[in-house]
XYZ file of C-alpha atoms in Angstrom:
715
model
C -98.082 4.908 45.785
C -100.302 1.844 45.666
C -98.635 -1.335 44.327
C -100.698 -2.725 41.447
C -101.231 -6.010 43.258
C -103.247 -4.132 45.894
C -105.556 -2.152 43.649
C -108.820 -4.111 43.297
C -112.165 -2.792 42.103
C -113.879 -2.465 45.470
C -116.934 -0.506 44.385
C -117.936 -3.174 41.884
C -117.614 -5.781 44.608
C -119.765 -3.910 47.075
C -122.490 -2.974 44.630
C -122.791 -6.430 43.104
C -122.181 -8.183 46.448
C -119.518 -10.372 44.868
C -116.530 -11.550 46.819
C -113.733 -9.040 47.225
C -111.072 -9.368 44.508
C -107.987 -8.592 46.575
C -104.974 -9.425 44.428
C -102.202 -11.020 46.414
C -101.723 -12.015 50.021
C -103.769 -15.226 49.871
C -102.965 -18.328 51.856
C -101.107 -20.982 49.894
C -102.507 -24.042 51.674
C -105.960 -25.400 50.826
C -108.505 -27.593 52.519
C -108.677 -31.167 51.306
C -111.250 -33.938 51.078
C -114.930 -33.406 50.379
C -115.859 -29.895 49.397
C -116.061 -27.754 52.491
C -119.612 -26.691 51.715
C -120.966 -30.230 51.430
C -119.065 -31.361 54.494
C -120.242 -28.597 56.797
C -123.838 -28.766 55.643
C -123.980 -32.447 56.482
C -122.291 -31.862 59.834
C -124.595 -29.071 60.928
C -127.659 -31.002 59.873
C -126.455 -33.863 62.033
C -125.729 -31.485 64.922
C -129.322 -30.251 64.823
C -128.662 -26.561 64.212
C -131.770 -24.652 65.353
C -133.755 -22.844 62.687
C -135.202 -19.457 63.649
C -138.925 -19.071 63.993
C -140.876 -17.572 61.118
C -142.156 -14.312 62.580
C -144.471 -13.669 59.635
C -146.671 -16.590 60.669
C -147.130 -15.700 64.322
C -148.101 -12.796 66.544
C -145.776 -11.036 68.946
C -146.300 -11.782 72.609
C -144.695 -10.037 75.574
C -141.315 -11.383 76.578
C -141.010 -11.228 80.400
C -138.333 -8.969 81.933
C -136.662 -12.028 83.468
C -135.794 -13.292 79.982
C -133.576 -10.246 79.404
C -132.398 -9.881 83.005
C -130.943 -13.361 83.322
C -127.208 -13.749 82.830
C -126.494 -15.232 79.382
C -125.711 -18.931 79.471
C -122.484 -18.108 77.611
C -120.727 -14.895 76.557
C -117.244 -13.385 76.090
C -116.011 -16.522 74.304
C -112.422 -16.825 73.056
C -109.966 -19.525 72.022
C -106.238 -19.743 72.724
C -103.729 -19.327 69.890
C -102.846 -23.007 70.173
C -106.493 -24.017 69.927
C -106.194 -26.108 73.089
C -108.616 -24.234 75.355
C -111.640 -21.973 75.296
C -112.552 -19.438 77.966
C -115.933 -17.794 78.491
C -118.278 -16.226 81.000
C -121.270 -18.450 81.846
C -124.235 -18.337 84.190
C -123.140 -19.660 87.581
C -124.724 -23.060 88.329
C -127.453 -22.804 90.949
C -127.746 -19.010 90.675
C -130.979 -19.063 88.672
C -129.331 -16.929 86.032
C -128.425 -14.137 88.450
C -124.642 -14.576 88.833
C -121.746 -15.173 86.485
C -118.910 -17.683 86.487
C -115.643 -18.237 84.645
C -115.630 -21.375 82.486
C -112.925 -23.158 80.499
C -113.007 -26.009 77.995
C -110.085 -28.413 77.476
C -110.013 -28.956 73.709
C -107.218 -31.518 73.935
C -109.815 -33.991 75.145
C -111.556 -35.800 72.321
C -115.200 -35.747 73.363
C -117.580 -37.178 70.772
C -120.761 -35.301 71.638
C -123.067 -32.807 69.880
C -122.497 -30.377 72.757
C -119.432 -29.615 74.865
C -119.846 -28.848 78.552
C -117.101 -26.779 80.205
C -114.467 -28.759 82.073
C -113.997 -26.184 84.827
C -116.331 -23.545 86.280
C -115.541 -21.023 89.016
C -118.463 -18.864 90.219
C -118.010 -15.171 90.955
C -117.126 -14.236 94.518
C -119.371 -12.747 97.166
C -118.517 -9.191 96.097
C -116.711 -9.671 92.769
C -118.529 -10.493 89.524
C -116.744 -11.915 86.467
C -117.638 -9.780 83.438
C -115.174 -10.854 80.704
C -112.643 -13.543 79.879
C -109.905 -14.160 77.333
C -107.969 -17.340 76.541
C -104.265 -16.582 76.277
C -101.335 -18.717 75.185
C -99.504 -21.221 77.325
C -102.649 -22.521 78.987
C -103.336 -19.178 80.683
C -106.647 -17.351 81.013
C -107.274 -13.643 81.647
C -110.463 -12.936 83.615
C -111.891 -9.481 84.305
C -113.794 -8.950 87.529
C -115.750 -5.979 88.810
C -116.781 -5.115 92.353
C -118.361 -2.218 94.181
C -116.092 0.445 95.656
C -117.070 3.216 98.042
C -114.411 5.659 99.181
C -112.316 8.610 98.134
C -111.444 8.417 94.447
C -108.307 10.453 94.942
C -108.493 12.104 91.520
C -108.808 8.755 89.754
C -111.286 7.692 87.106
C -114.684 9.014 86.126
C -116.528 10.828 88.862
C -113.425 12.176 90.587
C -114.103 15.727 89.436
C -117.732 15.663 90.596
C -116.694 14.243 93.963
C -118.410 10.880 93.516
C -117.531 8.266 96.123
C -119.511 5.204 94.988
C -118.276 3.431 91.880
C -116.705 0.126 90.802
C -113.224 -1.360 90.735
C -112.245 -3.367 87.666
C -109.478 -5.918 88.193
C -107.714 -8.383 85.924
C -106.883 -11.898 87.112
C -104.690 -14.585 85.591
C -105.439 -18.252 86.045
C -105.055 -21.540 84.169
C -107.292 -24.114 82.547
C -108.096 -25.764 85.893
C -108.555 -22.444 87.757
C -106.053 -23.775 90.275
C -104.993 -20.287 91.357
C -106.119 -16.717 90.667
C -103.482 -13.974 90.683
C -103.852 -10.231 90.232
C -102.775 -9.847 86.631
C -99.894 -7.451 86.109
C -100.426 -5.577 89.397
C -97.688 -7.004 91.623
C -95.176 -7.048 88.803
C -95.935 -3.584 87.475
C -95.244 -2.189 90.926
C -91.819 -3.757 90.667
C -91.093 -1.621 87.620
C -92.296 1.683 88.976
C -96.046 1.533 89.641
C -97.009 2.478 93.189
C -99.938 0.830 95.008
C -101.778 4.169 94.853
C -101.348 4.450 91.081
C -102.358 0.809 90.681
C -105.600 1.608 92.512
C -106.095 4.487 90.067
C -105.769 2.042 87.179
C -108.353 -0.230 88.781
C -110.788 2.646 89.319
C -110.359 3.905 85.770
C -110.294 0.410 84.241
C -107.241 1.299 82.194
C -105.160 -1.883 82.377
C -105.560 -3.674 79.061
C -104.112 -6.441 76.941
C -102.999 -4.792 73.704
C -101.166 -7.572 71.855
C -100.958 -11.338 72.252
C -97.674 -11.364 70.248
C -98.833 -14.426 68.290
C -95.320 -15.468 67.183
C -93.958 -15.288 70.740
C -94.845 -18.450 72.703
C -94.390 -16.804 76.105
C -95.212 -13.095 76.119
C -98.059 -10.616 75.712
C -98.084 -6.821 75.819
C -100.030 -4.999 78.524
C -100.800 -1.272 78.626
C -101.602 0.882 81.648
C -102.867 4.391 80.979
C -103.123 7.264 83.437
C -106.125 9.163 82.086
C -105.165 12.341 83.951
C -101.545 12.675 82.804
C -102.043 10.710 79.560
C -98.887 8.748 80.447
C -99.082 5.316 78.848
C -96.643 2.608 79.893
C -96.437 -0.710 78.090
C -95.136 -3.885 79.708
C -94.078 -7.209 78.263
C -95.557 -9.933 80.423
C -94.454 -13.565 80.512
C -97.638 -15.617 80.890
C -95.662 -18.674 82.028
C -93.417 -17.116 84.679
C -95.258 -13.895 85.557
C -92.123 -11.826 84.878
C -92.833 -8.244 83.801
C -90.539 -5.771 82.074
C -91.102 -2.174 81.053
C -91.412 -2.183 77.262
C -92.343 1.426 76.495
C -92.560 4.459 78.761
C -94.471 7.498 77.585
C -92.534 10.716 77.610
C -94.452 13.931 78.163
C -97.437 13.851 75.810
C -96.307 10.868 73.710
C -98.131 7.557 73.596
C -97.793 4.423 71.468
C -100.055 4.289 68.406
C -99.041 1.096 66.571
C -97.077 -1.985 67.567
C -95.297 -4.383 65.239
C -97.439 -7.518 65.052
C -94.272 -9.574 64.805
C -92.392 -8.597 67.954
C -94.397 -5.782 69.538
C -91.910 -3.035 68.698
C -93.523 0.404 68.802
C -93.443 1.608 65.198
C -95.759 4.620 65.517
C -96.318 7.018 68.382
C -98.618 9.968 68.882
C -97.427 13.244 70.430
C -99.799 15.999 71.519
C -98.881 19.663 71.846
C -100.960 22.763 72.562
C -101.834 24.790 69.477
C -103.427 27.882 71.021
C -107.057 28.758 71.516
C -107.613 25.607 73.532
C -106.708 23.450 70.525
C -104.109 20.692 70.238
C -101.850 19.441 67.476
C -101.679 15.635 67.351
C -98.385 14.707 65.717
C -97.902 11.209 64.317
C -94.306 10.049 64.576
C -92.954 7.003 62.735
C -89.772 5.229 63.728
C -87.147 5.385 60.991
C -86.225 1.709 60.421
C -82.622 2.628 59.578
C -81.793 5.136 62.314
C -84.375 4.263 64.978
C -85.214 7.979 65.291
C -88.780 9.244 65.645
C -89.838 11.396 62.703
C -92.949 13.573 62.425
C -95.113 12.838 59.363
C -97.189 15.860 58.455
C -99.557 13.848 56.253
C -100.658 11.894 59.334
C -100.786 14.881 61.708
C -104.083 16.566 62.558
C -105.550 19.136 64.929
C -108.017 17.996 67.570
C -110.559 20.555 66.356
C -110.383 19.182 62.784
C -111.626 15.817 63.998
C -110.172 13.746 61.187
C -109.925 10.068 61.946
C -106.453 8.737 61.123
C -106.016 5.190 62.359
C -103.036 2.999 61.475
C -104.347 -0.557 61.455
C -101.522 -2.582 59.919
C -98.264 -2.716 58.008
C -97.391 -4.388 54.721
C -94.031 -5.878 55.667
C -93.004 -6.418 52.026
C -93.144 -2.716 51.196
C -92.992 -1.047 54.620
C -96.245 0.781 53.865
C -98.932 1.216 56.516
C -102.647 0.543 56.189
C -104.414 3.710 57.335
C -108.160 4.057 57.830
C -109.104 7.711 57.454
C -111.834 10.159 56.467
C -109.377 12.902 55.425
C -110.204 12.475 51.732
C -113.894 11.588 51.693
C -117.059 11.767 53.758
C -116.899 8.026 54.475
C -113.739 6.545 55.970
C -111.686 4.396 53.590
C -108.483 2.362 53.831
C -105.372 3.740 52.160
C -101.747 2.709 52.000
C -99.276 5.233 53.389
C -95.650 5.128 52.221
C -93.313 6.469 54.929
C -90.483 6.800 52.400
C -92.357 9.161 50.072
C -94.647 10.428 52.869
C -97.670 10.051 50.618
C -100.956 8.187 50.644
C -101.922 5.923 47.767
C -103.778 7.727 44.979
C -106.862 5.599 45.551
C -108.105 3.720 48.606
C -107.382 0.006 48.743
C -110.760 -0.559 50.395
C -113.835 1.668 50.237
C -117.588 1.303 50.434
C -120.159 3.424 48.598
C -122.590 3.530 51.550
C -120.632 2.902 54.748
C -117.339 3.762 56.397
C -114.550 1.220 56.394
C -113.182 0.215 59.790
C -109.928 -1.459 58.800
C -107.932 -4.354 57.385
C -107.640 -7.690 59.185
C -104.135 -9.167 59.024
C -103.442 -12.817 59.728
C -101.917 -13.815 63.058
C -101.256 -17.377 61.857
C -97.691 -18.470 61.151
C -98.351 -19.806 57.633
C -99.487 -16.433 56.261
C -98.527 -14.112 59.076
C -99.474 -10.457 58.640
C -101.057 -11.000 55.243
C -104.398 -9.215 54.651
C -107.212 -11.734 55.091
C -110.268 -9.440 55.361
C -111.503 -5.874 55.287
C -114.192 -4.591 57.645
C -116.831 -1.906 57.329
C -119.594 -0.346 59.434
C -122.820 -1.402 57.753
C -126.222 -1.955 59.325
C -124.215 -4.454 61.353
C -120.413 -4.703 61.393
C -119.423 -6.160 58.009
C -116.448 -8.284 57.037
C -115.328 -9.324 53.545
C -112.848 -12.169 53.428
C -109.810 -11.905 51.147
C -108.608 -15.388 52.071
C -110.098 -18.117 49.857
C -110.285 -20.753 52.599
C -112.015 -18.423 55.040
C -114.409 -17.223 52.351
C -115.304 -20.837 51.512
C -115.827 -21.561 55.183
C -118.003 -18.463 55.542
C -120.101 -19.404 52.489
C -120.740 -22.882 53.829
C -121.665 -21.693 57.301
C -123.968 -19.022 55.896
C -125.804 -21.687 53.933
C -125.971 -23.974 56.947
C -127.431 -21.231 59.170
C -129.924 -19.307 57.017
C -131.754 -16.314 58.479
C -128.941 -15.614 60.921
C -125.447 -14.139 60.774
C -122.400 -16.347 61.184
C -119.148 -14.925 62.547
C -115.906 -16.901 62.350
C -114.332 -15.933 65.660
C -111.005 -17.816 65.635
C -109.236 -20.753 64.044
C -105.969 -22.676 64.197
C -103.460 -22.437 61.388
C -104.441 -25.830 59.934
C -108.178 -25.283 60.527
C -108.245 -28.298 62.821
C -110.222 -26.189 65.309
C -112.578 -23.358 64.389
C -114.621 -21.252 66.813
C -117.686 -19.551 65.332
C -120.903 -17.914 66.478
C -124.357 -17.349 65.068
C -126.840 -14.636 65.885
C -128.922 -11.731 64.634
C -130.936 -8.791 65.927
C -133.760 -11.249 66.609
C -131.542 -14.168 67.662
C -129.177 -14.088 70.666
C -125.729 -15.506 69.985
C -124.861 -19.206 69.963
C -121.290 -20.545 69.962
C -119.871 -23.612 68.238
C -116.566 -25.427 67.791
C -115.716 -27.297 64.589
C -113.039 -30.013 64.805
C -110.972 -31.274 61.864
C -113.636 -30.022 59.448
C -115.620 -33.108 60.393
C -117.407 -32.398 63.685
C -119.439 -29.443 64.891
C -120.119 -29.192 68.612
C -122.279 -26.687 70.448
C -120.635 -24.728 73.253
C -123.898 -23.049 74.218
C -126.780 -20.748 73.344
C -126.548 -17.427 75.159
C -130.307 -17.118 75.781
C -131.990 -20.393 74.727
C -135.196 -19.497 76.589
C -135.833 -16.752 74.013
C -135.922 -19.133 71.058
C -139.653 -19.760 71.558
C -140.556 -16.090 71.171
C -141.190 -14.644 67.712
C -139.094 -11.572 66.957
C -138.606 -9.544 63.799
C -135.199 -8.531 62.495
C -134.104 -4.924 62.852
C -133.822 -3.124 59.503
C -131.895 -0.043 58.365
C -133.911 2.749 56.751
C -133.324 6.437 55.951
C -135.461 9.549 56.281
C -134.946 13.203 55.443
C -134.574 15.782 58.194
C -136.262 19.178 57.838
C -133.038 20.735 56.528
C -132.553 17.957 53.951
C -129.908 15.943 55.832
C -130.268 12.188 55.284
C -130.717 10.414 58.622
C -130.214 6.640 59.009
C -132.600 4.837 61.353
C -132.920 1.295 62.667
C -136.462 -0.039 62.912
C -137.692 -2.985 64.990
C -141.338 -3.983 64.602
C -143.587 -6.413 66.464
C -143.393 -9.922 65.017
C -145.965 -10.582 62.325
C -147.167 -6.965 62.020
C -148.002 -5.531 58.592
C -149.303 -2.101 57.583
C -152.699 -3.669 57.045
C -152.877 -4.057 60.825
C -152.863 -0.286 61.255
C -150.393 2.130 62.915
C -148.640 1.186 66.137
C -147.791 2.857 69.424
C -144.191 3.856 68.838
C -141.010 4.486 70.814
C -138.231 6.704 69.434
C -135.060 5.363 71.063
C -131.966 7.565 70.486
C -128.609 6.036 71.394
C -126.109 7.331 73.941
C -122.829 8.998 73.134
C -123.680 11.042 71.197
C -120.504 10.102 69.313
C -121.640 6.537 68.809
C -124.137 4.578 66.722
C -126.488 1.613 66.848
C -126.134 -1.639 64.909
C -128.771 -4.065 63.688
C -127.430 -6.784 65.969
C -128.710 -8.356 69.176
C -129.408 -5.547 71.650
C -127.522 -6.350 74.860
C -129.777 -4.021 76.843
C -132.807 -5.965 75.608
C -134.767 -2.756 75.035
C -135.638 -3.090 71.336
C -137.071 -6.606 71.420
C -138.565 -6.125 74.906
C -140.603 -3.195 73.596
C -141.389 -4.716 70.188
C -142.719 -7.863 71.876
C -145.255 -5.616 73.645
C -146.616 -4.287 70.391
C -144.520 -1.120 70.087
C -142.661 -0.056 66.968
C -139.129 0.958 67.974
C -137.047 3.403 65.934
C -133.401 4.136 66.721
C -132.530 7.352 64.844
C -128.872 7.817 63.965
C -129.255 11.554 64.423
C -126.657 14.149 63.449
C -123.683 13.783 65.760
C -123.709 9.985 65.333
C -120.503 8.354 64.122
C -119.917 5.662 61.516
C -122.123 7.190 58.798
C -119.713 9.842 57.520
C -118.201 13.166 58.554
C -121.143 15.266 57.343
C -123.608 13.581 59.673
C -121.095 13.524 62.525
C -120.037 17.181 62.374
C -123.602 18.385 61.830
C -124.270 17.667 65.511
C -121.692 20.133 66.835
C -123.256 22.575 69.327
C -126.738 21.371 68.333
C -127.691 19.524 71.512
C -131.441 19.908 71.980
C -131.710 21.853 68.711
C -131.060 20.348 65.258
C -130.056 17.066 66.916
C -133.441 17.059 68.615
C -135.228 18.015 65.397
C -133.912 14.771 63.934
C -135.807 12.738 66.551
C -139.010 14.722 65.915
C -138.558 14.347 62.145
C -138.066 10.621 62.581
C -141.393 10.426 64.383
C -143.048 12.372 61.537
C -141.552 9.973 58.989
C -142.912 6.960 60.879
C -146.380 8.526 60.776
C -146.082 9.157 57.025
C -145.058 5.522 56.509
C -148.195 4.290 58.263
C -146.123 2.732 61.046
C -146.677 5.113 63.968
C -149.929 6.270 65.498
C -149.551 10.079 65.854
C -151.470 9.989 69.139
C -149.277 7.257 70.656
C -145.636 8.369 70.458
C -143.029 8.321 73.231
C -139.300 8.964 73.451
C -136.974 6.834 75.583
C -133.229 7.205 75.827
C -130.260 6.530 78.086
C -127.130 8.633 78.729
C -127.106 11.092 75.803
C -130.405 9.457 74.870
C -131.563 10.440 78.363
C -130.596 14.020 77.534
C -132.691 13.789 74.346
C -135.677 12.536 76.363
C -135.253 15.380 78.875
C -134.959 17.865 76.004
C -138.255 16.554 74.584
C -139.931 17.340 77.918
C -139.044 21.044 77.655
C -139.651 21.545 73.915
C -143.324 22.551 73.725
C -145.421 21.257 70.870
C -143.335 18.168 70.221
C -144.737 14.899 68.880
C -144.304 12.827 72.029
C -146.895 11.871 74.613
C -144.279 11.194 77.325
C -140.560 10.705 77.879
C -138.390 8.159 79.687
C -134.994 9.605 80.579
C -132.380 7.101 81.748
C -129.099 8.297 83.305
C -129.520 11.698 81.653
C -127.312 14.707 81.256
C -129.529 17.723 81.883
C -127.050 20.514 82.672
C -124.860 21.267 79.666
C -122.796 23.920 81.460
C -121.740 21.505 84.190
C -121.097 18.792 81.605
C -118.838 21.118 79.622
C -116.841 21.961 82.737
C -116.359 18.320 83.736
C -116.437 16.667 80.307
C -113.183 14.803 80.711
C -110.209 14.412 82.964
C -107.745 15.527 80.266
C -107.499 18.716 78.241
C -107.198 16.916 74.908
C -110.581 15.231 75.282
C -112.157 18.534 76.235
C -110.693 20.135 73.109
C -111.715 17.192 70.956
C -115.291 16.715 72.112
C -116.120 19.096 74.934
C -116.274 22.139 72.656
C -119.112 20.513 70.692
C -121.361 20.312 73.768
C -123.652 23.294 73.393
C -127.207 24.088 72.444
C -130.490 24.068 74.338
C -129.852 23.350 78.025
C -132.821 21.429 79.517
C -132.200 22.660 83.078
C -132.515 26.257 81.856
C -135.846 25.567 80.133
C -137.804 23.585 82.699
C -140.497 26.275 82.750
C -141.424 24.983 79.277
C -142.043 21.391 80.418
C -145.257 20.042 78.923
C -145.187 16.188 78.868
C -144.869 13.579 81.655
C -141.443 12.103 82.344
C -139.943 9.063 84.061
C -136.321 9.580 85.142
C -134.006 6.890 86.488
C -130.291 6.613 87.212
C -127.951 4.217 89.003
C -126.632 5.294 92.376
C -123.128 4.178 91.304
C -123.231 6.047 88.012
C -120.150 8.284 87.849
C -120.433 9.107 84.134
C -123.744 10.967 84.351
C -123.994 11.516 88.118
C -127.383 11.534 89.799
C -127.434 15.308 90.294
C -128.425 15.678 86.619
C -131.515 13.507 87.123
C -132.354 14.858 90.573
C -132.045 18.540 89.705
C -134.128 18.170 86.562
C -136.799 16.224 88.411
C -136.993 18.865 91.143
C -137.472 21.594 88.526
C -140.229 19.891 86.500
C -142.195 17.881 89.063
C -144.533 20.788 89.865
C -145.213 21.402 86.162
C -145.755 17.912 84.723
C -146.277 14.417 86.178
C -142.749 13.255 86.954
C -141.102 10.250 88.583
C -137.512 9.794 89.773
C -136.039 6.377 90.583
C -132.542 5.657 91.916
C -131.414 2.160 90.916
C -129.412 0.579 93.715
C -125.788 -0.318 92.906
C -126.242 0.243 89.171
C -123.299 1.645 87.160
C -123.659 3.667 83.996
C -122.593 1.084 81.434
C -123.289 -2.552 80.690
C -122.976 -5.216 81.916
C -125.764 -4.575 84.388
C -126.800 -7.167 86.933
C -130.013 -9.161 87.142
C -131.665 -6.820 89.656
C -130.808 -3.766 87.542
C -132.532 -5.213 84.480
C -135.565 -6.404 86.426
C -136.152 -3.055 88.096
C -135.609 -0.873 85.034
C -137.535 -3.054 82.569
C -140.508 -3.211 84.927
C -140.344 0.564 85.381
C -140.334 1.097 81.618
C -143.158 -1.360 80.958
C -145.444 -0.067 83.706
C -144.806 3.570 82.908
C -145.616 3.197 79.220
C -148.752 1.180 79.963
C -150.150 3.341 82.760
C -148.522 6.757 83.095
C -147.506 7.846 79.589
C -150.193 10.464 79.198
C -153.931 9.808 79.616
C -154.537 6.063 79.566
C -150.912 5.201 78.851
C -149.298 4.633 75.460
């Protein structure tokens, strides 16, 4: 049952927007000197923090494709546990924003400057491109690189079933602050404990080597996981970042895999075991380690069937009571956080964190020594990812930063135990991220703006709205409008932009693809419907998409267009649909649904053959049982004789998730019925990050097609 010290009134907090009243688990130390708010406000004013433009006073103007295609000046920023170094991906010097580089900052140097330049920069190689970085402990840095691969996949990774031969390798490298040497992370050592070179290549093709725990109380080690997506075997290794020594920490047996590690020492406390349950279904057993006997015990309250699709995620442990924090939607439409007592095998009567409008995503536990493993925040899936601090110091810091950076969102990324060094970022749906370091609560220094060249362009913030589908289901939608537009200006040409997935969702944050603001800057209204089948808005909306591809799921896009017309936003004669991946399917479906609201469709990396997708949905049976059985409905390839609007189709020639045959076959079937274009994008993979040339080519295609070929006279 729930201890009384952990039973706050969450609903009151969320409705009134007051700070969360979590009772217990606060840090005991406090910040001294001037009030934090006054101090930070004066510091940021001195640092010249940029104020966003007032979009209401200006008119939108087209942002060139190059502005979105260029590599961000800084991204993937992280700080070491010791607070002595920062690692990030930056634009390579001299590359004109077309290549990336690994950068590190030495924070032990006391540089008195409003901005901090990196101390060391290593550009990407001739074939390899750095795509992510992480600062580890002990002066070590983990860098992720990606390079093209053409050859036999040997049953490894996405695309192996379809026979694809052109894809990408993803490799992890370890280096130090000075980048004095780059070593293949984990590869040579994992082979020493039973990983063959062939299996290691499989991991690189599937991108399944990952850092799963930094073991914050251990000065030397981290935990690394390697997953074979075909066998579901998951081995965990303890890696010494100082010596490179690797030891096998956990070996999966049969269908078992680790589900939760002790934050203190990395011990596996929870594992998941999967067994067939007949009819193509699977039982997913959750097993907890008995702390007295060390034996694994099945807990029925945490066990589910794949077909039930309950989310049960263990996100932390309360060491004082031995109870686990579990985020689940077993008891309500929206996911909430409960405590689970392994001794009584019961959940708490009430959730310890819930939201009246959005699903919770978990509890954040401290990794700092002074209050280790104490709850310091809860997180939820709002219009943008939300976080409510439980820690008084962090809440005070957040309040001060929010006041210092109005009209943007501030995220506290990392901090040292004594708050001598704090890493934070600012950004919004109309403001690309900027990164700062605060030293000793007395100096704020800029690390970099990700896309400073966009600051001169007016952009409106993306907002969250809701509309009613034809069957009464409430559909969330994100709306991005041209800067300065009001209803008095009259209805707009409009793009309905469904997300991929479909088990995913959009957030009102900066769009890494650039699509929303790129289109809005050209005078288009952009709506991103969170159609049935989307996640993060409750089980009802999610499950309502089952077997409704191209049917009720598609109705939701059409109904969203009708709602925009009713609101005076969309011009009924100037509507288009554009989507990518599943969104590409939705665009293809719109082509073959006669009488729809759209003047044309843009279908990026589409799925168009549901039967073939169902047969090759995943490399493992569990994923097919979990999601593959929901893939059914109207199959575009079977209805091409109904095509009645023009379509632009494009796909990367290294896309192994939605292989080019989907785009090519659909194009060949509709090109004699409607104006159709097919473009293969050279060396482009399915997912971000895309390269400069990929953005340039696709954004120009989209812009020109909408202006010139989207029906008579363009959109």
